[in-house]
Coordinates of C-alpha atoms in Angstrom, one line a residue:
M1 CA 1.4 1.0 8.5
A2 CA -1.8 0.9 6.4
S3 CA -0.1 2.7 3.5
L4 CA 2.5 -0.1 3.3
L5 CA -0.2 -2.8 3.0
E6 CA -2.9 -1.2 1.0
L7 CA -2.8 -1.7 -2.8
S8 CA -4.1 0.5 -5.5
P9 CA -7.0 -1.0 -7.6
R10 CA -4.5 -1.5 -10.5
C11 CA -2.0 -3.3 -8.2
Q12 CA -4.8 -5.4 -6.7
E13 CA -5.6 -6.7 -10.2
L14 CA -2.0 -7.4 -11.0
H15 CA -1.7 -9.2 -7.7
R16 CA -4.7 -11.4 -8.6
L17 CA -3.4 -12.1 -12.1
L18 CA 0.1 -12.8 -10.9
T19 CA -0.9 -15.1 -8.0
D20 CA -3.0 -17.2 -10.4
F21 CA -0.2 -17.3 -13.0
V22 CA 2.5 -18.4 -10.4
E23 CA 0.3 -20.9 -8.7
N24 CA -1.4 -22.5 -11.7
D25 CA 1.3 -22.1 -14.4
C26 CA 4.8 -21.5 -13.0
I27 CA 4.8 -23.9 -10.0
P28 CA 3.3 -26.8 -12.1
A29 CA 6.0 -26.1 -14.7
E30 CA 8.9 -26.5 -12.3
E31 CA 9.3 -30.3 -12.9
I32 CA 8.9 -29.8 -16.7
Y33 CA 11.5 -27.1 -16.6
E34 CA 14.0 -29.3 -14.8
S35 CA 13.3 -32.2 -17.0
Q36 CA 14.1 -30.0 -20.1
V37 CA 17.5 -28.9 -18.7
R38 CA 19.9 -30.9 -20.7
I39 CA 23.0 -32.9 -19.6
G40 CA 26.6 -32.4 -20.5
D41 CA 27.6 -29.4 -22.7
Q42 CA 24.0 -29.1 -23.9
R43 CA 23.1 -27.7 -20.4
W44 CA 24.7 -24.4 -21.6
K45 CA 23.3 -24.5 -25.1
V46 CA 19.6 -25.2 -24.8
V47 CA 17.0 -23.2 -22.8
P48 CA 14.0 -25.3 -21.6
P49 CA 11.3 -24.7 -24.2
I50 CA 8.6 -24.3 -21.4
M51 CA 10.1 -20.9 -20.5
E52 CA 9.1 -19.3 -23.8
D53 CA 5.6 -20.6 -23.4
L54 CA 5.4 -19.0 -19.9
K55 CA 6.9 -15.7 -21.1
K56 CA 4.3 -15.4 -23.9
K57 CA 1.4 -16.0 -21.5
A58 CA 2.9 -13.6 -18.9
R59 CA 3.2 -10.9 -21.5
S60 CA -0.4 -11.4 -22.7
L61 CA -1.6 -10.9 -19.2
G62 CA 0.3 -7.7 -18.7
L63 CA 2.8 -9.3 -16.3
W64 CA 5.9 -8.1 -18.0
N65 CA 8.8 -5.9 -16.9
L66 CA 6.9 -5.0 -13.7
F67 CA 10.2 -4.2 -11.9
L68 CA 11.1 -1.0 -13.8
H69 CA 9.5 1.6 -11.5
K70 CA 7.5 4.7 -12.6
G71 CA 10.5 6.9 -12.7
Y72 CA 11.3 5.3 -16.1
P73 CA 9.1 5.8 -19.2
E74 CA 10.0 2.4 -20.4
G75 CA 8.4 0.7 -17.4
P76 CA 4.8 -0.1 -16.5
G77 CA 4.5 2.8 -14.0
L78 CA 4.5 0.9 -10.7
T79 CA 6.2 2.2 -7.5
N80 CA 8.9 0.2 -5.8
L81 CA 6.4 -0.4 -3.0
E82 CA 3.8 -1.8 -5.4
Y83 CA 6.4 -4.0 -7.1
A84 CA 7.4 -5.3 -3.7
H85 CA 4.0 -6.9 -3.2
L86 CA 4.1 -8.4 -6.6
C87 CA 7.8 -9.5 -6.5
E88 CA 7.1 -11.5 -3.4
I89 CA 4.7 -13.7 -5.3
T90 CA 7.4 -14.6 -7.8
G91 CA 9.6 -15.8 -5.0
R92 CA 7.2 -18.7 -4.5
C93 CA 8.6 -20.2 -7.7
P94 CA 12.1 -18.7 -7.9
R95 CA 13.5 -20.9 -10.6
V96 CA 10.8 -20.2 -13.1
A97 CA 8.5 -17.2 -12.3
P98 CA 10.9 -14.3 -12.3
E99 CA 12.2 -15.1 -15.7
A100 CA 8.8 -15.8 -17.1
L101 CA 7.9 -12.2 -16.2
N102 CA 11.2 -10.8 -17.5
C103 CA 11.9 -9.8 -14.0
S104 CA 14.9 -11.9 -13.1
A105 CA 18.4 -11.0 -12.0
P106 CA 20.8 -9.9 -13.3
D107 CA 18.8 -8.6 -16.2
T108 CA 16.6 -6.3 -14.0
G109 CA 19.6 -4.5 -12.6
N110 CA 21.2 -4.2 -16.0
M111 CA 18.1 -2.9 -17.6
E112 CA 17.8 -0.3 -15.0
V113 CA 21.4 0.8 -15.6
F114 CA 20.7 1.1 -19.3
A115 CA 17.4 2.9 -18.6
K116 CA 19.0 5.4 -16.2
Y117 CA 22.5 5.9 -17.7
G118 CA 22.4 4.6 -21.2
T119 CA 22.8 6.7 -24.3
P120 CA 20.1 6.5 -27.0
A121 CA 22.3 4.2 -29.0
Q122 CA 23.0 2.0 -26.0
K123 CA 19.3 1.7 -25.2
Q124 CA 18.4 0.8 -28.7
K125 CA 21.1 -1.9 -29.0
Y126 CA 20.7 -3.4 -25.5
L127 CA 17.8 -2.2 -23.5
V128 CA 15.1 -2.8 -26.2
P129 CA 16.0 -6.5 -26.7
L130 CA 16.4 -7.0 -23.0
M131 CA 13.0 -5.6 -22.3
N132 CA 11.6 -7.7 -25.0
G133 CA 13.0 -10.8 -23.5
E134 CA 15.0 -11.5 -26.6
I135 CA 18.5 -11.6 -25.0
R136 CA 19.9 -11.9 -21.5
S137 CA 22.9 -10.2 -19.8
A138 CA 25.4 -10.4 -17.0
F139 CA 27.1 -8.0 -14.5
A140 CA 30.8 -8.7 -14.1
M141 CA 32.2 -7.3 -10.9
T142 CA 33.3 -10.1 -8.5
E143 CA 36.9 -11.2 -8.9
I144 CA 38.7 -14.3 -8.0
A145 CA 41.9 -12.8 -6.6
V146 CA 40.5 -10.1 -4.2
S147 CA 37.8 -9.6 -1.6
S148 CA 35.2 -8.2 -3.9
S149 CA 32.6 -7.4 -1.3
D150 CA 34.7 -4.2 -1.0
A151 CA 34.5 -3.0 -4.6
T152 CA 37.5 -0.7 -4.2
N153 CA 39.6 -3.9 -4.3
I154 CA 38.6 -4.6 -7.9
E155 CA 41.7 -5.1 -10.1
T156 CA 40.3 -5.4 -13.6
R157 CA 41.9 -2.7 -15.8
I158 CA 40.0 -0.6 -18.3
E159 CA 42.7 1.4 -20.2
R160 CA 41.9 3.9 -22.8
V161 CA 43.9 3.6 -26.0
G162 CA 42.8 6.1 -28.7
D163 CA 39.1 5.6 -29.4
H164 CA 38.9 2.3 -27.5
Y165 CA 39.2 0.7 -24.1
I166 CA 41.3 -2.3 -23.5
I167 CA 40.0 -4.6 -20.7
N168 CA 42.0 -7.1 -18.8
G169 CA 40.7 -9.0 -15.7
H170 CA 39.6 -12.2 -14.1
K171 CA 36.1 -12.4 -12.8
W172 CA 34.0 -15.2 -11.3
W173 CA 30.5 -15.8 -9.9
I174 CA 29.1 -13.9 -12.9
S175 CA 25.5 -14.9 -12.9
G176 CA 23.8 -15.5 -16.2
A177 CA 27.0 -15.8 -18.2
G178 CA 26.4 -19.4 -19.1
D179 CA 23.1 -18.7 -20.8
P180 CA 23.2 -19.0 -24.6
R181 CA 21.0 -16.0 -24.8
C182 CA 23.5 -13.8 -22.8
K183 CA 24.7 -11.3 -25.3
V184 CA 26.2 -8.5 -23.2
Y185 CA 28.2 -7.9 -20.0
L186 CA 28.5 -4.8 -17.9
V187 CA 32.1 -5.0 -16.7
M188 CA 33.4 -3.0 -13.7
G189 CA 37.1 -2.2 -13.6
K190 CA 39.6 0.5 -12.8
S191 CA 40.1 3.2 -15.4
D192 CA 41.9 5.6 -13.2
P193 CA 43.7 3.6 -10.4
N194 CA 45.7 6.6 -9.2
N195 CA 42.7 8.9 -8.6
E196 CA 42.9 10.4 -5.2
S197 CA 39.3 9.3 -4.5
Q198 CA 39.0 5.5 -4.3
Y199 CA 35.4 5.9 -5.4
R200 CA 36.4 7.6 -8.7
Q201 CA 38.8 5.0 -9.9
Q202 CA 36.2 2.6 -11.3
S203 CA 34.2 2.7 -14.5
I204 CA 31.7 0.3 -16.1
V205 CA 31.9 -0.6 -19.8
I206 CA 29.6 -2.6 -22.1
V207 CA 31.2 -5.7 -23.5
D208 CA 29.5 -7.9 -26.1
A209 CA 29.6 -11.5 -24.9
N210 CA 31.2 -12.7 -28.2
A211 CA 33.9 -10.1 -28.2
P212 CA 37.5 -11.5 -28.9
G213 CA 39.3 -12.1 -25.7
V214 CA 36.3 -13.0 -23.6
E215 CA 36.7 -16.6 -22.2
V216 CA 34.0 -18.3 -20.1
V217 CA 36.3 -20.6 -18.1
R218 CA 33.8 -22.7 -16.3
P219 CA 30.4 -22.6 -14.5
M220 CA 30.6 -22.5 -10.7
T221 CA 28.4 -24.6 -8.5
V222 CA 26.4 -23.6 -5.3
F223 CA 26.3 -26.7 -3.0
G224 CA 26.5 -28.8 -6.2
Y225 CA 23.8 -26.9 -8.1
D226 CA 25.1 -25.3 -11.3
D227 CA 21.8 -23.4 -12.1
A228 CA 22.0 -24.3 -15.8
P229 CA 21.4 -22.8 -18.3
E230 CA 22.1 -19.4 -16.7
G231 CA 24.9 -20.5 -14.3
H232 CA 27.4 -18.5 -12.3
C233 CA 30.6 -18.4 -14.3
E234 CA 34.3 -17.7 -14.1
I235 CA 35.4 -15.4 -17.0
K236 CA 38.7 -14.0 -18.2
F237 CA 38.9 -10.8 -20.2
T238 CA 42.2 -10.7 -22.1
N239 CA 42.9 -7.5 -24.1
V240 CA 39.2 -7.1 -24.9
K241 CA 38.8 -4.1 -27.1
V242 CA 35.6 -2.0 -27.0
P243 CA 34.8 1.5 -28.4
V244 CA 34.8 4.4 -26.0
S245 CA 31.1 4.8 -26.7
N246 CA 30.6 1.7 -24.6
I247 CA 31.3 3.5 -21.4
I248 CA 28.3 3.7 -19.0
A249 CA 27.7 7.3 -17.7
G250 CA 31.3 8.3 -18.1
E251 CA 34.8 7.5 -16.7
G252 CA 35.1 7.3 -13.0
R253 CA 31.3 6.9 -12.3
G254 CA 31.4 3.1 -11.7
F255 CA 30.5 3.4 -8.0
E256 CA 27.7 5.8 -8.7
V257 CA 26.2 3.3 -11.2
I258 CA 26.5 0.2 -9.0
Q259 CA 25.0 2.0 -6.0
G260 CA 22.0 3.0 -8.2
R261 CA 21.8 -0.6 -9.5
L262 CA 22.3 -2.6 -6.4
G263 CA 19.9 -0.7 -4.1
P264 CA 16.6 -1.7 -5.8
G265 CA 18.1 -4.9 -7.1
R266 CA 19.0 -6.2 -3.6
I267 CA 15.6 -5.3 -2.4
H268 CA 14.2 -7.4 -5.2
H269 CA 16.1 -10.4 -3.8
C270 CA 14.6 -9.7 -0.4
M271 CA 11.1 -9.5 -1.9
R272 CA 11.5 -12.8 -3.6
A273 CA 13.0 -14.3 -0.4
I274 CA 9.7 -13.4 1.5
G275 CA 7.8 -15.4 -1.2
M276 CA 10.2 -18.3 -0.9
A277 CA 9.7 -18.3 2.9
E278 CA 5.9 -18.3 2.4
R279 CA 6.0 -21.3 0.2
T280 CA 8.4 -23.0 2.6
L281 CA 5.9 -22.5 5.4
D282 CA 3.1 -23.8 3.2
L283 CA 5.0 -26.9 2.4
M284 CA 5.9 -27.4 6.1
I285 CA 2.3 -27.0 7.3
G286 CA 1.1 -29.5 4.6
R287 CA 3.7 -32.0 5.8
V288 CA 3.1 -31.7 9.6
T289 CA -0.7 -31.8 9.2
D290 CA -0.7 -34.8 6.9
P291 CA -2.9 -37.4 8.6
T292 CA -0.9 -40.3 7.0
R293 CA 2.3 -39.1 8.8
R294 CA 2.0 -39.8 12.5
T295 CA 4.6 -40.3 15.3
F296 CA 3.8 -41.6 18.7
G297 CA 0.1 -41.7 17.8
Q298 CA -0.4 -38.2 16.5
V299 CA 0.3 -36.0 13.5
L300 CA 3.5 -34.0 13.7
A301 CA 1.7 -30.7 14.2
R302 CA 0.4 -32.0 17.6
H303 CA 4.0 -32.1 18.9
G304 CA 4.8 -28.9 20.8
T305 CA 8.1 -28.2 19.2
V306 CA 6.7 -28.5 15.6
A307 CA 3.9 -26.1 16.4
A308 CA 6.3 -23.7 17.9
D309 CA 8.5 -23.8 14.8
V310 CA 5.6 -23.0 12.6
A311 CA 4.6 -20.0 14.8
K312 CA 8.2 -18.8 14.8
I313 CA 8.4 -18.9 11.0
R314 CA 5.1 -17.0 10.7
I315 CA 6.2 -14.3 13.1
E316 CA 9.6 -13.8 11.4
I317 CA 8.1 -13.7 7.9
N318 CA 5.6 -11.0 8.9
A319 CA 8.3 -8.9 10.5
A320 CA 10.7 -9.3 7.6
R321 CA 8.0 -8.4 5.1
L322 CA 7.3 -5.1 6.9
M323 CA 11.0 -4.2 6.8
V324 CA 11.2 -4.9 3.1
L325 CA 8.0 -2.9 2.3
A326 CA 9.3 0.0 4.4
A327 CA 12.6 0.0 2.5
A328 CA 10.8 -0.1 -0.8
D329 CA 8.6 2.8 0.3
K330 CA 11.6 4.8 1.4
I331 CA 13.3 4.2 -2.0
D332 CA 10.2 5.7 -3.6
K333 CA 10.3 8.7 -1.3
V334 CA 14.0 9.5 -1.0
T335 CA 15.8 7.3 -3.7
A336 CA 18.0 4.3 -3.0
K337 CA 20.8 6.5 -1.7
G338 CA 18.6 8.0 0.9
A339 CA 17.2 4.6 1.8
L340 CA 20.7 3.1 2.4
R341 CA 20.1 2.1 6.0
D342 CA 16.7 0.6 5.4
I343 CA 18.0 -1.4 2.4
A344 CA 21.0 -2.6 4.4
M345 CA 18.9 -3.8 7.4
A346 CA 16.5 -5.7 5.1
K347 CA 19.5 -7.3 3.3
V348 CA 20.8 -8.6 6.7
L349 CA 17.5 -9.7 8.2
V350 CA 15.7 -11.3 5.3
P351 CA 18.3 -13.9 4.1
N352 CA 18.8 -15.0 7.7
M353 CA 15.1 -15.3 8.3
L354 CA 14.8 -17.4 5.1
Q355 CA 17.5 -19.8 5.9
K356 CA 16.1 -20.4 9.4
A357 CA 12.7 -21.0 8.0
I358 CA 13.9 -23.5 5.4
D359 CA 16.1 -25.3 8.0
L360 CA 13.1 -25.8 10.3
A361 CA 11.0 -27.0 7.3
I362 CA 13.7 -29.5 6.3
Q363 CA 13.8 -30.8 9.9
A364 CA 10.0 -31.4 9.8
F365 CA 10.3 -33.2 6.4
G366 CA 13.1 -35.4 7.6
A367 CA 15.1 -37.1 4.9
A368 CA 12.6 -36.0 2.2
G369 CA 13.5 -32.4 3.0
V370 CA 17.0 -32.8 1.5
S371 CA 15.9 -34.8 -1.5
Q372 CA 15.1 -33.9 -5.0
D373 CA 11.4 -34.7 -4.4
F374 CA 10.8 -31.3 -2.8
P375 CA 12.2 -27.8 -3.5
L376 CA 13.6 -27.3 0.0
A377 CA 17.2 -28.4 -0.7
R378 CA 17.5 -26.0 -3.6
F379 CA 15.8 -23.3 -1.6
H380 CA 18.4 -23.9 1.2
A381 CA 21.3 -23.6 -1.2
G382 CA 20.0 -20.3 -2.6
A383 CA 19.2 -18.9 0.8
R384 CA 22.7 -19.7 2.1
A385 CA 24.3 -18.1 -1.0
L386 CA 22.1 -15.0 -0.5
R387 CA 23.6 -14.5 2.9
I388 CA 27.0 -14.2 1.3
A389 CA 25.7 -11.7 -1.3
D390 CA 23.5 -9.8 1.3
G391 CA 25.0 -10.8 4.6
K392 CA 27.0 -9.4 7.5
L393 CA 29.0 -6.9 5.4
H394 CA 25.8 -4.9 5.1
F395 CA 26.0 -4.1 8.8
L396 CA 28.6 -1.6 7.6
P397 CA 26.2 0.9 5.9
I398 CA 23.9 0.5 9.0
K399 CA 26.7 1.5 11.3
K400 CA 27.9 4.3 9.0
C401 CA 24.6 6.0 8.5
R402 CA 25.3 9.6 9.4
G403 CA 23.0 11.2 11.9
E404 CA 23.4 14.7 13.4
G405 CA 27.1 14.7 12.5
A406 CA 28.0 11.4 14.2
W407 CA 28.2 7.8 13.1
N408 CA 25.3 5.9 14.6
V409 CA 23.9 2.4 14.4
I410 CA 20.3 3.9 14.6
C411 CA 19.9 6.9 12.4

């Protein structure tokens, strides 16, 4: 237990710097950021200028690309466990802090793909500017016509014709694709649909965002939020032509690549969710102990149900944190593939914990909790969406963990 909670001297210093940066720079910048998000079509053409100011400061403090663990020479040399403690802090300001550190999805997962599988030419063209925060990226997997939580259903076709691949498909919920800085997509599709193994039918190819045949149809909304300027977009790929050198890792290795990408990436979501839950609890405690807000002659915290709700949230946050830290530690020790069960359990537990915490906080705030005056409504939208991304379907890898030759829920 102690090994999960103890930080190295270097990580302690990063933790101190990051806490100060998030609390005193990022959180105060939230209102400025939202005020700088434009209206109409300009929402997808202009990035709030405050973000570049924050990125410059983060980089000067050494709080840059912290996510890329020590297995990669391009990264800062942290373990996944060390990053878990740091990533939690960024979750306290989920709209601003992760991007300010160049540690926001989907770029983190895409950078890890390039770092792990990219050729020298691919790294130079895409990884270098991504790690410098000069461009952004998107990962195009989910499709409008099929149940994409089972990636074997993906229908997008990647057909080789001479020295090129021709891509045809219809994707949606492609996060980051609305950003004017998004210059590259990693697109998953079937290159060998008749392969006997359903896990060798898929490949991933690099597509420049401005390639002919790429059409961003519309931004999707999450409970009314469009998350501009990044967004979550519907995209059509119509006879998009890319050179064969744009393949990632090789034909038929799409599943291998996404498993390597999604393991640490989903744990990053859980880390940030812990931070979001902590800030939610702080907001709730501030509200229920506010002496100007009294019901039936006493502050809200003096009512038994409110105090019980606060205690419940604290217990569940602490339990969820330990599960996330244990999963991160196991990734360090046995890789993401070996930590499949632990990752899956965290991905089920944490989003549910977060949504419950936010719901109780909203109840304590009353009408103000669902208003634009506090971040709880946006937190709630994000938490509910996270349960779709990281929800019940992740019971499957828990159940299918193989132990002693049998399928067991507990491995």
